[in-house]
XYZ file of C-alpha atoms in Angstrom:
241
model
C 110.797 68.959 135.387
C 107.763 67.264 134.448
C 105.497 70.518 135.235
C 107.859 72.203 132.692
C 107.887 69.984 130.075
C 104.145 69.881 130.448
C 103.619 73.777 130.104
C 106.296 73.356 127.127
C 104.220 70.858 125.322
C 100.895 73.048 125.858
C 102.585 76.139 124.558
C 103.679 74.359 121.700
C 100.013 72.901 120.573
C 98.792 76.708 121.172
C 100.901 77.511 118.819
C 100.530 75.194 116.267
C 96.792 75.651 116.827
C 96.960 79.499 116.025
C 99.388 78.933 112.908
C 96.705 76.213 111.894
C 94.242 78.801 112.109
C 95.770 81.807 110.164
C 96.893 79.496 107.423
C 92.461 78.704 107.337
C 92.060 82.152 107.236
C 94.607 82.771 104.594
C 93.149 79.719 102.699
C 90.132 80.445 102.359
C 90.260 84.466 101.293
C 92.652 83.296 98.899
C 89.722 80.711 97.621
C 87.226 83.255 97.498
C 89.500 86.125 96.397
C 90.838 83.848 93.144
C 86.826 83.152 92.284
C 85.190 86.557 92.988
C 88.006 88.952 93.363
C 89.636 89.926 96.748
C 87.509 93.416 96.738
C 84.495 91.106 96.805
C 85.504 89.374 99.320
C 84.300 90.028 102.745
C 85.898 89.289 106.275
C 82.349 87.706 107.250
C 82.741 85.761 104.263
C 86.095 84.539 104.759
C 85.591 83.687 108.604
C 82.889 81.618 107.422
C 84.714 80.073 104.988
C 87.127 79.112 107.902
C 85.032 78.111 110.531
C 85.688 80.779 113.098
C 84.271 84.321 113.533
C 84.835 87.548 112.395
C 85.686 88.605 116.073
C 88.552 85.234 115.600
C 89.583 87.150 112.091
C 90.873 89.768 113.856
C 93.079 88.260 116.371
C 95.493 87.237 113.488
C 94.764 90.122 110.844
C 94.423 94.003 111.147
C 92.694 94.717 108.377
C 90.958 92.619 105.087
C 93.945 93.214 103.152
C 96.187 91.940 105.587
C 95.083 88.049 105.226
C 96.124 88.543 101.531
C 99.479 89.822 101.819
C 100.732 88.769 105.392
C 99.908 84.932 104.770
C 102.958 84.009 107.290
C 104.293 87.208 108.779
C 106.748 84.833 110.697
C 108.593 83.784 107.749
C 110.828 86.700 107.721
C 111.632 86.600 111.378
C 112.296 82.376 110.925
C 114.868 83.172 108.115
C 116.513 85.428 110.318
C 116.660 83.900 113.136
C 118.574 80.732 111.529
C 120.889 83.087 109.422
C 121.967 84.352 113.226
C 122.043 80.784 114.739
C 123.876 79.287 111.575
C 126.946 77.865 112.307
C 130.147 80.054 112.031
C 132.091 78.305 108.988
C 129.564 78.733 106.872
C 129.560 81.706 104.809
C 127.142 84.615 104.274
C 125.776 82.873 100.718
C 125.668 79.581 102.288
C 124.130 80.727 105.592
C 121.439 82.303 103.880
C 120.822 79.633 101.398
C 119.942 77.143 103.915
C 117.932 78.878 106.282
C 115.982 79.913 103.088
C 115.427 76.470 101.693
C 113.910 74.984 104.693
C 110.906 77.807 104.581
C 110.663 76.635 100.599
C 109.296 73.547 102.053
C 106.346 74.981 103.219
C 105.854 76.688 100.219
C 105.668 73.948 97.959
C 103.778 71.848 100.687
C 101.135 74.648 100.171
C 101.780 75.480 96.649
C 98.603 75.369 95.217
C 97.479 78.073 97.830
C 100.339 80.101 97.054
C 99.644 80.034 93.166
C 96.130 81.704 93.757
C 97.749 84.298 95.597
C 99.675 85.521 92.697
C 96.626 85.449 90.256
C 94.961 86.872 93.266
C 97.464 90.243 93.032
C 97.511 90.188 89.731
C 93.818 91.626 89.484
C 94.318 93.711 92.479
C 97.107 96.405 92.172
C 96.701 97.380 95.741
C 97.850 94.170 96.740
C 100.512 94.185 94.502
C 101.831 97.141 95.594
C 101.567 96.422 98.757
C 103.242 92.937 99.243
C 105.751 95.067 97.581
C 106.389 97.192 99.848
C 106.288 94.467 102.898
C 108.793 92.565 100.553
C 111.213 95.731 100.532
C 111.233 95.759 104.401
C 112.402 92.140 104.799
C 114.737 92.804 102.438
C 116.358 95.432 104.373
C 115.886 93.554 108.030
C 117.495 90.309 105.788
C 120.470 92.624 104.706
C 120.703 93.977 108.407
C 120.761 90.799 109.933
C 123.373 89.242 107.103
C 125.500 92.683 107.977
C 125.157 91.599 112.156
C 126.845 88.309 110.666
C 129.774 89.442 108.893
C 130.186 92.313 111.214
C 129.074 91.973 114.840
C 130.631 95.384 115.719
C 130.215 97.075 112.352
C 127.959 99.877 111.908
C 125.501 98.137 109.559
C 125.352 95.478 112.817
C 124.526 97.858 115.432
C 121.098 97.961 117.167
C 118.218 95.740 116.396
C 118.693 93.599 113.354
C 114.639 93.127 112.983
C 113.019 96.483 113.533
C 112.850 98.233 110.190
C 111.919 101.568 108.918
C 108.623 101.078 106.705
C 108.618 100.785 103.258
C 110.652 104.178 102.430
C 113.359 102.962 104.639
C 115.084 104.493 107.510
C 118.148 106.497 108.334
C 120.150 103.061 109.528
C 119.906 101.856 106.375
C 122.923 104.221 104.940
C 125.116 101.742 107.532
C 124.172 98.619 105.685
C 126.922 97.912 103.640
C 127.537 96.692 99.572
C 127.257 92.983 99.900
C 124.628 92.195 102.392
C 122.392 94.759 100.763
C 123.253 92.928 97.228
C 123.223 89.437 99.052
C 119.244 89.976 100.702
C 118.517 91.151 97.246
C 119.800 88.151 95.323
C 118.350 85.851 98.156
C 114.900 86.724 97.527
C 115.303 86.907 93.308
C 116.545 83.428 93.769
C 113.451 81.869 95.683
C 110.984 83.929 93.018
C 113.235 82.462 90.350
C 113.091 78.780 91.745
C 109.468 78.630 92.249
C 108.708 80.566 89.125
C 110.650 77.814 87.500
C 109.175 74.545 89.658
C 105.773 75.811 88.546
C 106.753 76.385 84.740
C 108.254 73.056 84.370
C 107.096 70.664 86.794
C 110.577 68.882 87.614
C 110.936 66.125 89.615
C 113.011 68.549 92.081
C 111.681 70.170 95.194
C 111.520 73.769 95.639
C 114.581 73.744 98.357
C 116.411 71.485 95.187
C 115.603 73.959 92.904
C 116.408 76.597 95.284
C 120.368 75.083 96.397
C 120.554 74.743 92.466
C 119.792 78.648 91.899
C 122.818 79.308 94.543
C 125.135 77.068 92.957
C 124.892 79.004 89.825
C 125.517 82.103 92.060
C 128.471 80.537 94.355
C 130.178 79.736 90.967
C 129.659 83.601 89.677
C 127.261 82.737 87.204
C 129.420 81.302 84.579
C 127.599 80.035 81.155
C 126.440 76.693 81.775
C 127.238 74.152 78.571
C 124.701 74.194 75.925
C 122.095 71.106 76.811
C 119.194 69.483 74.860
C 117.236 69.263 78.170
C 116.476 71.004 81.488
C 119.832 70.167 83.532
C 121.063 71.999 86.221
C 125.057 72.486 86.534
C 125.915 69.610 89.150
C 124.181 66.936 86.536
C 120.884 66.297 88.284
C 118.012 65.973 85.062
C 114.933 68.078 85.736
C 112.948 67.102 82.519
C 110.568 69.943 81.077
């Protein structure tokens, strides 16, 4: 027992070691990207930046692009993986609500990082375009996996709810049904809408506040809130501008 809860311990500070690592590596090309433009940018440069080599650089990244868009390729997989392991009496909305909230906390622990990155693809197209295009596959793996909920032995649950087909899609996407297509979709306007708003106003909610707030609106199908004098979301809470 103890040789096992030994190895267990050592695979866990490996790990935490390498996700220390590529969020350096993000970091820092995000730094240098936001002061002299991410074509400018060199991997030398950023492995500097980060205290390991270029050699190091490429154990987490494939290419120079790659640190900019894929700053936690993991996130997608996490989201999943607690959507599947949710219990089962909560629903679809609710499901995916909280197993999107707790990543949130990790953005707005490193929301100053984050922040760059935007300004960071909005001088670089490339970028843009392709975060994009990542962010349309996760969408589709989100929808398959929400499908796999509601539907174990459906057609939109069959086979492997995280392999997708690229940015154009594949042919197993025609089985993904209405709603968890719609739902995935929502999901991830909902995050860009509570962080776009945390940043714009500065309330004293967190992101995964902001975030359950967002869903409230949408549980309730989006009904007119009452006309307020201030920034105050539905169940009361004040958010001051």
């Amino acid at each position: 027992m103890q040789c096992v809860t030994n190895k267990g311990a050592g695979a866990g500070l490996r790990e935490r070691k390498k996700q220390a690592t590529r969020a350096a590596l993000s970091e820092a090309a995000v730094r240098l990207a936001a002061e002299h433009g991410a074509e400018n940018v060199t991997v030398e440069a950023i492995s500097n930046a980060a205290g390991v080599s270029p050699r190091t650089f490429f154990n987490y990244f494939d290419s120079h692009d790659d640190v900019f868009v894929m700053m936690d390729p993991d996130v997608g997989e996490r989201v999943r993986r607690a959507i599947r392991d949710a219990p089962a009496e909560l629903s679809p909305l609710d499901a995916v609500r909280e197993a999107m909230a707790a990543e949130l906390a990790e953005v707005e622990r490193r929301h100053e990082v984050w922040s760059l990155r935007a300004k960071v693809f909005q001088k670089s197209p490339h970028l843009l375009a392709r975060g994009l295009g990542l962010h349309m596959a996760e969408e589709r793996d989100l929808a398959r996996t929400i499908a796999r909920r509601i539907d174990p032995d459906g057609p939109g649950g069959q086979g492997d709810p995280d392999v997708h087909g690229g940015p154009g899609g594949s042919c197993e996407d025609a089985d993904i049904e209405l709603y968890p297509r719609l739902l995935a979709a929502v999901a991830g306007t909902a995050a860009r809408v509570a962080i776009e708003h945390w940043y714009a106003h500065s309330p004293p909610l967190t992101f995964p506040e902001i975030f359950r707030d967002v869903f409230t609106h949408l549980s309730a199908g989006l009904p007119q809130p009452p006309a307020q004098t201030d920034d105050r979301p539905s169940d009361g809470r004040t958010t001051e501008s």
